[in-house]
mmCIF file of C-alpha atoms in Angstrom:
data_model
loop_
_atom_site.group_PDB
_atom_site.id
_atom_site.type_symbol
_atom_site.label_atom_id
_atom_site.label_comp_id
_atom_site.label_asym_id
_atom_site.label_seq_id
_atom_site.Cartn_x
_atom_site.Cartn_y
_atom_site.Cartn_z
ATOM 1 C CA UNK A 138 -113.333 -212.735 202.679
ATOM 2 C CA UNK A 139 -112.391 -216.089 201.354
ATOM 3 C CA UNK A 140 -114.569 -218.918 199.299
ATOM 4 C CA UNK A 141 -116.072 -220.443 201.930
ATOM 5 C CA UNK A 142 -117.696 -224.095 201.580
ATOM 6 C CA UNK A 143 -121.237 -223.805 202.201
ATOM 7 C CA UNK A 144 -123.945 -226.390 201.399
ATOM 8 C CA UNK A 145 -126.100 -223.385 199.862
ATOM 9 C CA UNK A 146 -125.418 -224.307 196.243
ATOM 10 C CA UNK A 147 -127.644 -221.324 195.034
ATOM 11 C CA UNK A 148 -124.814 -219.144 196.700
ATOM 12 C CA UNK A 149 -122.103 -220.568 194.633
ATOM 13 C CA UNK A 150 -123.534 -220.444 191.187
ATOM 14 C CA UNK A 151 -124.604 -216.959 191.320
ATOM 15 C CA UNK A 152 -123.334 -214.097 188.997
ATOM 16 C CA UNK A 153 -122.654 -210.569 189.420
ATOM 17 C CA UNK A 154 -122.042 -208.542 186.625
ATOM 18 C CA UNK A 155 -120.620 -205.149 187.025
ATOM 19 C CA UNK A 156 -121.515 -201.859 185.106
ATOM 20 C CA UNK A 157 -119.457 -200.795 181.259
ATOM 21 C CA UNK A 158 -116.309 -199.015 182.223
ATOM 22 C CA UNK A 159 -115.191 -195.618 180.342
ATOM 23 C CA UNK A 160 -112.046 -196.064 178.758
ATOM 24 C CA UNK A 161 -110.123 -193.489 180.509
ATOM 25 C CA UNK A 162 -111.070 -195.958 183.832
ATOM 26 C CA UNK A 163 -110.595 -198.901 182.082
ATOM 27 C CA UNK A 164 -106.919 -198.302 181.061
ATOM 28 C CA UNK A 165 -106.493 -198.965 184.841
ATOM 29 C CA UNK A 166 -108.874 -200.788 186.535
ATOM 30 C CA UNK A 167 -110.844 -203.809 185.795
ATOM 31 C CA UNK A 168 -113.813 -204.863 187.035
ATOM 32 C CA UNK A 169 -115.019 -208.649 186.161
ATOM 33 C CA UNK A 170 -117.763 -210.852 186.364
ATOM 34 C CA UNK A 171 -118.054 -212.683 189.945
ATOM 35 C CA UNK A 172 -119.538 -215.631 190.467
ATOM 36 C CA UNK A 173 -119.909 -217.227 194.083
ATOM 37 C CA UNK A 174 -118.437 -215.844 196.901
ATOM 38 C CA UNK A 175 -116.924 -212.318 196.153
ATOM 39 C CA UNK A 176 -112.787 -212.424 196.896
ATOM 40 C CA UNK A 177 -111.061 -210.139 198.529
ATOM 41 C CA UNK A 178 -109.192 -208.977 195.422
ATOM 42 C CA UNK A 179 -112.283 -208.603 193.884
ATOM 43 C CA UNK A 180 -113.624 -206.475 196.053
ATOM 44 C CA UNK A 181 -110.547 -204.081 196.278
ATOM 45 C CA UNK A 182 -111.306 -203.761 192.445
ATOM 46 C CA UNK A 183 -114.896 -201.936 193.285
ATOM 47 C CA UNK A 184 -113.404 -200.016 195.750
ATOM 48 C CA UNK A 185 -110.209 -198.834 193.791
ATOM 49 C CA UNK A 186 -112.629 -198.513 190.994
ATOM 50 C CA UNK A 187 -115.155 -196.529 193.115
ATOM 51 C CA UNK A 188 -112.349 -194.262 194.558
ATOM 52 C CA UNK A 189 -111.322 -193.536 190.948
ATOM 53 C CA UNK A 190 -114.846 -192.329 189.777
ATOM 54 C CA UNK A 191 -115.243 -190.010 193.028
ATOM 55 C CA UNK A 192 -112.293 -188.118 192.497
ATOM 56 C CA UNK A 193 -113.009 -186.455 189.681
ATOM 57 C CA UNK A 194 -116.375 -185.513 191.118
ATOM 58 C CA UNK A 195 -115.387 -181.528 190.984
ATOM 59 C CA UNK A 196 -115.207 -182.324 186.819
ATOM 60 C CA UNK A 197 -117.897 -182.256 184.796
ATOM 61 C CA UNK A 198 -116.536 -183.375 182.173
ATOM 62 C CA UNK A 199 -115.624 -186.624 183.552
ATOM 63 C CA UNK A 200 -117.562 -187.458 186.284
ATOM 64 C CA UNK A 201 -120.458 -189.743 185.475
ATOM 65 C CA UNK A 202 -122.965 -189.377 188.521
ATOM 66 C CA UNK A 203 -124.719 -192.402 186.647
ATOM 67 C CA UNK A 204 -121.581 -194.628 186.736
ATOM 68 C CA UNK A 205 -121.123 -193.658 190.325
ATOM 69 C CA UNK A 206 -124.821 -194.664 190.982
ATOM 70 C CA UNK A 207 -123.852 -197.267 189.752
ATOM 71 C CA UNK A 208 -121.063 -199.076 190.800
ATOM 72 C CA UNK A 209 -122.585 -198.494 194.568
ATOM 73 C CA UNK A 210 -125.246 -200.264 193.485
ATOM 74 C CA UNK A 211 -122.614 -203.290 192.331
ATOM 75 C CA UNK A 212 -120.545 -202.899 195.649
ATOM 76 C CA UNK A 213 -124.304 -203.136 197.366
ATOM 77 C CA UNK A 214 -125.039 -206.325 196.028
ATOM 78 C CA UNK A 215 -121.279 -207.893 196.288
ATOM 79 C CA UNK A 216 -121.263 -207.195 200.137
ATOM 80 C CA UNK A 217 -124.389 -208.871 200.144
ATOM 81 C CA UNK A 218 -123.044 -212.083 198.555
ATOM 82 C CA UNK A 219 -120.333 -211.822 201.722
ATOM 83 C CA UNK A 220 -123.011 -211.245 204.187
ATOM 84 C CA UNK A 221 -124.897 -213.979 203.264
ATOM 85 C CA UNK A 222 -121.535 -216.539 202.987
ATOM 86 C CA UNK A 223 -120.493 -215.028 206.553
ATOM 87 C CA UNK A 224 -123.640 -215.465 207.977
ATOM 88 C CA UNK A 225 -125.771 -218.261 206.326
ATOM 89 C CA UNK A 226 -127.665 -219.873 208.760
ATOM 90 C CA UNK A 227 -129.029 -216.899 209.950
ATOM 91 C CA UNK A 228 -129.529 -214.504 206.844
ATOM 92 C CA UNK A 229 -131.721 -212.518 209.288
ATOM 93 C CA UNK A 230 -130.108 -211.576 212.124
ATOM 94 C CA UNK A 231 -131.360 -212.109 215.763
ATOM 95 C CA UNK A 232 -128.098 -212.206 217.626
ATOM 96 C CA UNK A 233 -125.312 -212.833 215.431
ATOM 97 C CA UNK A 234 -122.193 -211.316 216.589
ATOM 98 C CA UNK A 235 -120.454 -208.635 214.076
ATOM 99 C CA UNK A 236 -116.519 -208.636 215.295
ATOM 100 C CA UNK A 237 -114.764 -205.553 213.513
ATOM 101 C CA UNK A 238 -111.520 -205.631 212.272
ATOM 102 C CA UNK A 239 -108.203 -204.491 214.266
ATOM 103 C CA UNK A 240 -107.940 -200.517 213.993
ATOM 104 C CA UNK A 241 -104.596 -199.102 213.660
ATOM 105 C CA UNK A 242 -103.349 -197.283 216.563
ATOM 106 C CA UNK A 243 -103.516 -194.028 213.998
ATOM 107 C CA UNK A 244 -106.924 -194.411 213.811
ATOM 108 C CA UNK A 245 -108.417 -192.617 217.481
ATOM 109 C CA UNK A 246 -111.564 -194.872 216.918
ATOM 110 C CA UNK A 247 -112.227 -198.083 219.346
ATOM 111 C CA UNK A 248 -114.575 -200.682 217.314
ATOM 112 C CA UNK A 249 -116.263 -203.466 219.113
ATOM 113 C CA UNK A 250 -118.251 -206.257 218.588
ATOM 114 C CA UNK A 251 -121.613 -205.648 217.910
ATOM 115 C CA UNK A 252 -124.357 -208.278 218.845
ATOM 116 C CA UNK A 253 -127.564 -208.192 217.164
ATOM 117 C CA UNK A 254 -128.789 -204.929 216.072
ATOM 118 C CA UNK A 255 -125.916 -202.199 216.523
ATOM 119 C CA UNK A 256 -126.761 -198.806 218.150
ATOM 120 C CA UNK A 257 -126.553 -195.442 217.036
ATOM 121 C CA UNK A 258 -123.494 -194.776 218.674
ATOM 122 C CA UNK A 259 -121.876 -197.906 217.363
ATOM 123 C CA UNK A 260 -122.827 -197.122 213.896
ATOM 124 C CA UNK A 261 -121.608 -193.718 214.336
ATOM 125 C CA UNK A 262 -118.059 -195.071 215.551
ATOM 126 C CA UNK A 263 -118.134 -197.422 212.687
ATOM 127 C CA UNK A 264 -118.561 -194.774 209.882
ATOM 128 C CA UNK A 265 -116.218 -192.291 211.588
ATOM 129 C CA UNK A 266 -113.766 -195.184 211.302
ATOM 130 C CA UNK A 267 -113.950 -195.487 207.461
ATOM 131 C CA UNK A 268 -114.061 -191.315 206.822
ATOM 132 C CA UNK A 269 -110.873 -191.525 208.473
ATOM 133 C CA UNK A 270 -109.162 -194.227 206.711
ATOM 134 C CA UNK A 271 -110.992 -193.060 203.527
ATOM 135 C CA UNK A 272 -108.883 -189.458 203.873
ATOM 136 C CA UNK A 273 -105.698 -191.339 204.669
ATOM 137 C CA UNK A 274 -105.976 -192.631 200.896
ATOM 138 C CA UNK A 275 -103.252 -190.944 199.609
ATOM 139 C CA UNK A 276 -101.070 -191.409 202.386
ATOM 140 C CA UNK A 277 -98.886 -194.312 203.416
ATOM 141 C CA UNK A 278 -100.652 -195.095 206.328
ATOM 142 C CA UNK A 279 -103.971 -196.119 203.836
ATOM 143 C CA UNK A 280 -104.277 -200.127 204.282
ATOM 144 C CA UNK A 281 -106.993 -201.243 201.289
ATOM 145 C CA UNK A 282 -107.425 -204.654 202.709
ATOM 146 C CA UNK A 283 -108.365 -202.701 205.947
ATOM 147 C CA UNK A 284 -110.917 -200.295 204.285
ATOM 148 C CA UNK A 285 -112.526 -203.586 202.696
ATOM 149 C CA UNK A 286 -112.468 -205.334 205.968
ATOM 150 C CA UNK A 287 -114.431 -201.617 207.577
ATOM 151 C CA UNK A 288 -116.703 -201.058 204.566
ATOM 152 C CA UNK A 289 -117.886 -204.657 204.911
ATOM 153 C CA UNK A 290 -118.579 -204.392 208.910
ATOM 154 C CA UNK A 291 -120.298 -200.956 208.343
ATOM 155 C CA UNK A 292 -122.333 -202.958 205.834
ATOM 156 C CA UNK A 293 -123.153 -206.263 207.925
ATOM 157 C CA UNK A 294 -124.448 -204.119 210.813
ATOM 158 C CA UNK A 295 -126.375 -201.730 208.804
ATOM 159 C CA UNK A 296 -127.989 -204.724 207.301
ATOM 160 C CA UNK A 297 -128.576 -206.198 211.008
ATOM 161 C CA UNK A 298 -129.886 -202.743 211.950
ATOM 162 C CA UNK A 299 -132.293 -202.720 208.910
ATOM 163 C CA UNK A 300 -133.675 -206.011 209.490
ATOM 164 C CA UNK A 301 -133.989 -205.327 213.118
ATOM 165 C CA UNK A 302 -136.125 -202.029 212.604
ATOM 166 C CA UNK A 303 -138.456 -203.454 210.021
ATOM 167 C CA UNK A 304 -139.111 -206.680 212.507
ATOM 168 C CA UNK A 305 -140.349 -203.624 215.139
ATOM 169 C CA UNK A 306 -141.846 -201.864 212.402
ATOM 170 C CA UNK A 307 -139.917 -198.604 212.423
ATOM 171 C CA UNK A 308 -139.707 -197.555 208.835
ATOM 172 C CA UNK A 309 -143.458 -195.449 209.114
ATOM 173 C CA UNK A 310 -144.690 -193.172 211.942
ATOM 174 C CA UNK A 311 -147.370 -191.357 212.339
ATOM 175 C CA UNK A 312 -146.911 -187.477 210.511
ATOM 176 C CA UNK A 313 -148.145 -185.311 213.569
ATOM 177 C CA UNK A 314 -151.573 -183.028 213.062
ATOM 178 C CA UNK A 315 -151.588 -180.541 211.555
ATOM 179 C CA UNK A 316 -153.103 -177.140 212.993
ATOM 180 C CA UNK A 317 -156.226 -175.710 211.737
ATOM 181 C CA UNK A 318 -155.808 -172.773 208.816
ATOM 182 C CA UNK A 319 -155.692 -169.479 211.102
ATOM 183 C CA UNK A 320 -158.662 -166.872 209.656
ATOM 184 C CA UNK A 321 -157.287 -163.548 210.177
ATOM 185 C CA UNK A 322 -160.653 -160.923 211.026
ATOM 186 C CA UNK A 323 -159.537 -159.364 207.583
ATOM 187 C CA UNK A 324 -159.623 -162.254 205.629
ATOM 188 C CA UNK A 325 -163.179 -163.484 203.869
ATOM 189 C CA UNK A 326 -164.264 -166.938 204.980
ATOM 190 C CA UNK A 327 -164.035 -169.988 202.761
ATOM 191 C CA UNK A 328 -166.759 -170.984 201.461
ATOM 192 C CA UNK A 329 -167.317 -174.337 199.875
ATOM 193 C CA UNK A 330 -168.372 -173.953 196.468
ATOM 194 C CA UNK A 331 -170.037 -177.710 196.428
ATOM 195 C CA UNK A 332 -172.671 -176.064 199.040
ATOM 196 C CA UNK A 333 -173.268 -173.296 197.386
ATOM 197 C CA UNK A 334 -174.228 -175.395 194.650
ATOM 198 C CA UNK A 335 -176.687 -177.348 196.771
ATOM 199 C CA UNK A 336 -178.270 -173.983 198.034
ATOM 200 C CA UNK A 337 -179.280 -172.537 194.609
ATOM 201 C CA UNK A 338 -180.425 -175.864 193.446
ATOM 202 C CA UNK A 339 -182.897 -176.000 196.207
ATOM 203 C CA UNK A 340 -183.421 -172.817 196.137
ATOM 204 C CA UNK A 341 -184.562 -172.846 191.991
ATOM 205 C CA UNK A 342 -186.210 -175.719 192.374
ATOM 206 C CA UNK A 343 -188.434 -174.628 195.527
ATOM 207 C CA UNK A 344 -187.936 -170.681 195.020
ATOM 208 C CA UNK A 345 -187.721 -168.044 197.543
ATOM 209 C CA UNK A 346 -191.330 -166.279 198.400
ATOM 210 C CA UNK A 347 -191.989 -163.582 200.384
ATOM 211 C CA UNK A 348 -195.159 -161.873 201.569
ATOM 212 C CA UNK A 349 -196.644 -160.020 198.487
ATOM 213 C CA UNK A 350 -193.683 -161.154 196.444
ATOM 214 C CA UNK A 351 -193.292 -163.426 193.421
ATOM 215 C CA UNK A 352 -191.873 -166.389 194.026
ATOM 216 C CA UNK A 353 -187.846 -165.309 192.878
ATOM 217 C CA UNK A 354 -185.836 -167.842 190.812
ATOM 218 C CA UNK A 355 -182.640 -167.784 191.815
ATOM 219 C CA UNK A 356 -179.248 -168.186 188.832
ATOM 220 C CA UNK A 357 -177.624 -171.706 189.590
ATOM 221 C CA UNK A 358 -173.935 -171.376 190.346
ATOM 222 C CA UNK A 359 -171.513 -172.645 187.606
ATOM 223 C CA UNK A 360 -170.133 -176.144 189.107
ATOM 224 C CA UNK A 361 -166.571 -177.033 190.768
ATOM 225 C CA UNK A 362 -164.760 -179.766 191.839
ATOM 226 C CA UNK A 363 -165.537 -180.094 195.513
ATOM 227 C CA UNK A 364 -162.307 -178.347 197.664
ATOM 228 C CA UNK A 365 -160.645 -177.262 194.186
ATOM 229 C CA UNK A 366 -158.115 -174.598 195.725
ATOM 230 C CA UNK A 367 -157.164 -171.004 193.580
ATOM 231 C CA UNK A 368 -153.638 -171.756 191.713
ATOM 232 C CA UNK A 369 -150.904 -168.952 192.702
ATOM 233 C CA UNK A 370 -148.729 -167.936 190.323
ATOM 234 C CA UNK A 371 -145.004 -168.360 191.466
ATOM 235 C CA UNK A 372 -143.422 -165.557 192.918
ATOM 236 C CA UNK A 373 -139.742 -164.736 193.135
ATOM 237 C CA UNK A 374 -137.636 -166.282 195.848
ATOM 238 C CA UNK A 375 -135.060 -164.275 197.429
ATOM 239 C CA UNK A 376 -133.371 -166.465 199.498
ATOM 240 C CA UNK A 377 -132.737 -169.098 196.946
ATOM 241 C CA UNK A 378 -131.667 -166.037 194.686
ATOM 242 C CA UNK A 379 -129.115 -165.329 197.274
ATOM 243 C CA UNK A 380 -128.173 -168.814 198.453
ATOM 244 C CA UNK A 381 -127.402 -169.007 194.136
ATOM 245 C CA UNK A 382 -125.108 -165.904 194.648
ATOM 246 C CA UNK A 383 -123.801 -167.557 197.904
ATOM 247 C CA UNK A 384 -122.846 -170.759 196.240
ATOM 248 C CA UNK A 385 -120.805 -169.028 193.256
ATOM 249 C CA UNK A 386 -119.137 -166.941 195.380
ATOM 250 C CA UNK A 387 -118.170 -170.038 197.651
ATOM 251 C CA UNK A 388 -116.861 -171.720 194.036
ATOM 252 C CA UNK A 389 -114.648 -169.308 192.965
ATOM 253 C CA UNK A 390 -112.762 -169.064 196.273
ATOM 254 C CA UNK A 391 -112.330 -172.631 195.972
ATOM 255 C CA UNK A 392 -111.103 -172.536 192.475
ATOM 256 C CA UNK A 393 -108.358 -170.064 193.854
ATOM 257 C CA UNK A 394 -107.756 -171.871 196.592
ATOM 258 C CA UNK A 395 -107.429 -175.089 194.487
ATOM 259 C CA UNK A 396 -104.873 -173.107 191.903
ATOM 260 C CA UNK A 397 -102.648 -171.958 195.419
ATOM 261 C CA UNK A 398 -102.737 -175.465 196.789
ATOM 262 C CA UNK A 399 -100.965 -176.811 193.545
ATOM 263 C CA UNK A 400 -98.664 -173.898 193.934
ATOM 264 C CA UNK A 401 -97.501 -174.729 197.308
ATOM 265 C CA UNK A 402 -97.512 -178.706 196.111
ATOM 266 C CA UNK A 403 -95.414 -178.684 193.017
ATOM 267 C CA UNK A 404 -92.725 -176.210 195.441
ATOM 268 C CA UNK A 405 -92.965 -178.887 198.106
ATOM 269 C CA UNK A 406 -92.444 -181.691 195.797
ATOM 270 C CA UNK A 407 -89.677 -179.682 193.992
ATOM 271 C CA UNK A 408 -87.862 -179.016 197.129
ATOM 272 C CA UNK A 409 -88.061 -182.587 198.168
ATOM 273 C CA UNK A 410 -86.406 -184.061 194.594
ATOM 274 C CA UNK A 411 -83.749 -181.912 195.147
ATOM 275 C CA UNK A 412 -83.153 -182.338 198.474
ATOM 276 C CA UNK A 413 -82.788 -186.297 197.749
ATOM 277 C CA UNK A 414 -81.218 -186.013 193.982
ATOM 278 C CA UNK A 415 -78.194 -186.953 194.846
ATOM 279 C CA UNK A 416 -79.066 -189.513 197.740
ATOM 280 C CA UNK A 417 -81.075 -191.869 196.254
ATOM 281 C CA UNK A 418 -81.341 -194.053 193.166
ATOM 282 C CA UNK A 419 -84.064 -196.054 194.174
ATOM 283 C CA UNK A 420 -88.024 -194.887 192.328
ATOM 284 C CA UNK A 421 -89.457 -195.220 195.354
ATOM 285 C CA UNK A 422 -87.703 -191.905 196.823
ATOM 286 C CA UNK A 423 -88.815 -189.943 193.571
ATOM 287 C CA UNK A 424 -92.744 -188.186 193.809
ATOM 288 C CA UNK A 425 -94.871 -187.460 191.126
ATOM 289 C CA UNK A 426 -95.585 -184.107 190.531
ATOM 290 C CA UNK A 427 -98.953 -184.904 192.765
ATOM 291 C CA UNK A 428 -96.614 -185.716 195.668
ATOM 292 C CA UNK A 429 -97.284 -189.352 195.303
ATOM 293 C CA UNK A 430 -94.264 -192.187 195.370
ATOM 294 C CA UNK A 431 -94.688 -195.137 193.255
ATOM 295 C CA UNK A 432 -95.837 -197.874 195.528
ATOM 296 C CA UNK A 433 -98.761 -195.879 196.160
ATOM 297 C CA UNK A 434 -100.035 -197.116 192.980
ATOM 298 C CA UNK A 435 -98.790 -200.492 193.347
ATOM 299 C CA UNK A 436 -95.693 -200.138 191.277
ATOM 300 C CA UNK A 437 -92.268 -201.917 192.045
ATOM 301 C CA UNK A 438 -89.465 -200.053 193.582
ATOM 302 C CA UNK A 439 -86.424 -199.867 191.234
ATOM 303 C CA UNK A 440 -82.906 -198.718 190.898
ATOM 304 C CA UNK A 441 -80.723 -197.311 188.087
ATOM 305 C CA UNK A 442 -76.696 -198.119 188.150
ATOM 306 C CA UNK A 443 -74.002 -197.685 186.150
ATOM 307 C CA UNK A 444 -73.245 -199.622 183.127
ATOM 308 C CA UNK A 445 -69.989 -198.532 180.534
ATOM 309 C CA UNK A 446 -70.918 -194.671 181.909
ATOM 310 C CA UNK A 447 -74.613 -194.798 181.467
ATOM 311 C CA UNK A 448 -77.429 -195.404 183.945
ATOM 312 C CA UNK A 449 -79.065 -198.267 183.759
ATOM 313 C CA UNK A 450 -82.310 -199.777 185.485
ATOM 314 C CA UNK A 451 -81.163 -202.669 187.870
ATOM 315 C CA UNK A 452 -83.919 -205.207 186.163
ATOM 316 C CA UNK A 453 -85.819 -205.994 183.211
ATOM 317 C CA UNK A 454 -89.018 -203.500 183.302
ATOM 318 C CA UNK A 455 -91.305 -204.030 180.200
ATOM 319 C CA UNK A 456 -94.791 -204.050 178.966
ATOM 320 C CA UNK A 457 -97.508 -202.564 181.245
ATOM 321 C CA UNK A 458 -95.517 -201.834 184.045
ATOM 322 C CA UNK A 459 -93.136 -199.710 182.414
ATOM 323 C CA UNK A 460 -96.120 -198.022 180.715
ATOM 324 C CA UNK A 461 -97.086 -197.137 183.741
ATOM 325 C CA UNK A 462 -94.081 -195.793 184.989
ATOM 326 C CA UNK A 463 -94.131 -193.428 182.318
ATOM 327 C CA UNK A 464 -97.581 -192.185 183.256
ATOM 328 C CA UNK A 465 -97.025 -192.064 186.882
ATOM 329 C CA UNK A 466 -94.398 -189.647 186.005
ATOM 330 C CA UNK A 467 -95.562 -188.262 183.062
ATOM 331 C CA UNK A 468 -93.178 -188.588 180.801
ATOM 332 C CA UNK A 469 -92.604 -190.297 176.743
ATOM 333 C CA UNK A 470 -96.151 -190.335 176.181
ATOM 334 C CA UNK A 471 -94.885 -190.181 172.807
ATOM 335 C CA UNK A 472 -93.497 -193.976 173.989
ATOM 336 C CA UNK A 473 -97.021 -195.031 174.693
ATOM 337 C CA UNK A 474 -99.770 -196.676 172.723
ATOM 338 C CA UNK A 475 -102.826 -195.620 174.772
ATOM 339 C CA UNK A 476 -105.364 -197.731 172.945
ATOM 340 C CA UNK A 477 -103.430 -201.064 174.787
ATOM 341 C CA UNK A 478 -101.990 -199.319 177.727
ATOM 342 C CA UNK A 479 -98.578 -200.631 176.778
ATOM 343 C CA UNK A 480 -95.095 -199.205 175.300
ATOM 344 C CA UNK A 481 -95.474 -199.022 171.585
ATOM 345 C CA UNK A 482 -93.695 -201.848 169.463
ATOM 346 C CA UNK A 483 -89.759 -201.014 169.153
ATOM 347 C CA UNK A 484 -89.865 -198.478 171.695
ATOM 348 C CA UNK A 485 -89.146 -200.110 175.056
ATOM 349 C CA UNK A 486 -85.575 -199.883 174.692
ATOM 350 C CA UNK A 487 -85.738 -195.375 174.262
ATOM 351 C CA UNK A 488 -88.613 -195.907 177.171
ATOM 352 C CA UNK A 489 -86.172 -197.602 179.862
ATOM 353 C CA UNK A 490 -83.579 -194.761 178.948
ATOM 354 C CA UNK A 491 -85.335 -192.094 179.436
ATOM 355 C CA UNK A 492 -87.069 -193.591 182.816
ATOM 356 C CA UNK A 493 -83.436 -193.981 184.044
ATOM 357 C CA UNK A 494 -82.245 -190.989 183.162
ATOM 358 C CA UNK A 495 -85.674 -189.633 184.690
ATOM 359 C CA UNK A 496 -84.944 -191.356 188.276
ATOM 360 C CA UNK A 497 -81.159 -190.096 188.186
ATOM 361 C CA UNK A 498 -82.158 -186.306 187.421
ATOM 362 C CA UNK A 499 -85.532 -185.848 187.810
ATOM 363 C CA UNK A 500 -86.011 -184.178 184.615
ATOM 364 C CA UNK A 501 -86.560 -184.691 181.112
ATOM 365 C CA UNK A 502 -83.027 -185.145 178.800
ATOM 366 C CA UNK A 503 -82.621 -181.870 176.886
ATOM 367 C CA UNK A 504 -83.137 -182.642 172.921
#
């Protein structure tokens, strides 16, 4: 998705503002004001960004459903600055031609181009294709330029679809008939009070006479709205009591199996270290206690070496980025200033120590 040079100026001097970040996102993704014709790097910053938000939807205490809301919203209306720079001569698709982007052969998902409106089976394909990159996002198979290049088809032929169904008209059918109440013999008949009101006033106002009887004056009826139906008071639902139960049940087995799954992670991970401590000096053969190496958070490989009988990192790492070294392995937080996201003033010298001492040991220096 590059600037493209269109003679739609309108396209080019628009502005799309994205939503207030919390500062516990903000710290590692930013999100900025585009203007024209979304970038590909810009884009990867809603999705990293959207990623980010999602998964801490199991907290409460962190997830923001109206963030999330959100920030889909933004994404929405970014794509939509593509899809109109892609395919400006013909906002409105008749038969444009929606080419996907080359699937990895660990991907078992064929994508091909869709003309005009796409079917059900080729949308189907489509979003199968991004749920399985999506869940390879912590692996080192995940491409991000590929899950921008998917979300974006997904989007262009959901938008050709959607255009396509309202031209035919699509969006309202008819709701079927409904069947006639069912009058058990038990049950009274219905009668309509608005009649009954018509009955005594004819029948006060003309009065009912039989032979050798006084004419008889009949009470009128108190009034109702016309078809005004009896309210029932609620009564208690056992299935959704039970479905409740169900549901809490189903939470705490997940919260268990949530607690073992760390277990068995932080022995795998262990294992691994030691298995490679004394192989490797290179960061991007030591995990996180998540499992995770550095470059999956875009963070330079680097190598400790000795140096008058001390380790030593084989380059200059400062600032931000050894910051973030510190929190990918969560360690000298006492080394960072979290307000800036940076290593406090004076400290960068004890905070490349103890990161090569980490990467050499895999443990913190005993005090």
């Amino acid at each position: 998705m590059t600037r493209a040079h269109s003679p739609n100026i309108s396209l080019d001097t628009m502005t799309y503002s994205p939503p207030p970040l919390p500062d516990y996102l903000a710290r590692n993704h930013t999100l900025e004001v585009i203007t024209g014709v979304p970038t590909d790097e810009q884009v990867r910053s809603i999705h990293d960004t959207i990623r980010s938000v999602n998964s801490v939807s199991n907290v409460p205490a962190l997830y923001d459903s109206q963030l999330s809301t959100q920030l889909a919203q933004y994404l929405f209306t970014v794509q939509m600055a593509v899809y109109r720079n892609e395919y400006l001569l013909n906002v409105f698709p008749g038969e444009n031609t929606y080419t996907p982007p080359p699937i990895p052969s660990h991907i078992p998902i064929s994508l091909e181009p869709v003309v005009g409106a796409p079917s059900d089976e080729e949308l189907d394909a489509a979003h199968s294709a991004v749920r399985t990159l999506e869940n390879l996002a912590n692996s080192p198979f995940f491409d991000s330029g590929l899950n921008i290049k998917l979300s974006q088809h997904v989007f262009n032929i959901q938008f050709a679809r959607y255009i396509h169904d309202s031209n035919q008209g699509q969006f309202t059918r008819p709701e079927p008939p409904r069947p006639p109440p069912q009058t058990s013999a038990n049950e009274q008949p219905i009668i309509d009070s608005g009649h009954i009101n018509n009955l005594a006033d004819n029948q006060s106002s003309q009065g009912v006479t039989e032979p050798g009887l006084n004419p008889v004056n009949y009470p009128k009826a108190p009034s109702s709205p016309v078809g005004l139906e009896p309210t029932l008071l609620p009564q208690p639902n056992d299935k959704l009591d039970k479905i409740y139960d169900a549901q809490l049940d189903t939470n705490r087995l997940l919260s268990s199996s949530e607690e073992l799954l760390k277990d068995i992670r932080r022995t795998l991970v262990t294992t691994y270290l030691k298995a490679h401590l004394a192989n490797s000096t290179h960061s991007n053969d030591i995990m996180n206690e998540k499992g995770e190496q550095p470059w999956m958070h875009r963070l330079e490989n680097i190598c400790t070496h000795w140096v008058g009988g001390t380790r030593k990192l084989n380059r200059s790492i400062v600032g931000e980025e050894l910051a973030r070294y510190l929190k990918f392995y969560k360690i000298g937080a006492e080394l960072i200033d979290d307000d800036v996201g940076n290593i406090k003033s004076g400290k960068e010298a004890d905070a490349q120590q103890l990161l090569a001492y980490y990467l050499v040991n895999v443990r913190l220096p005993v005090s």
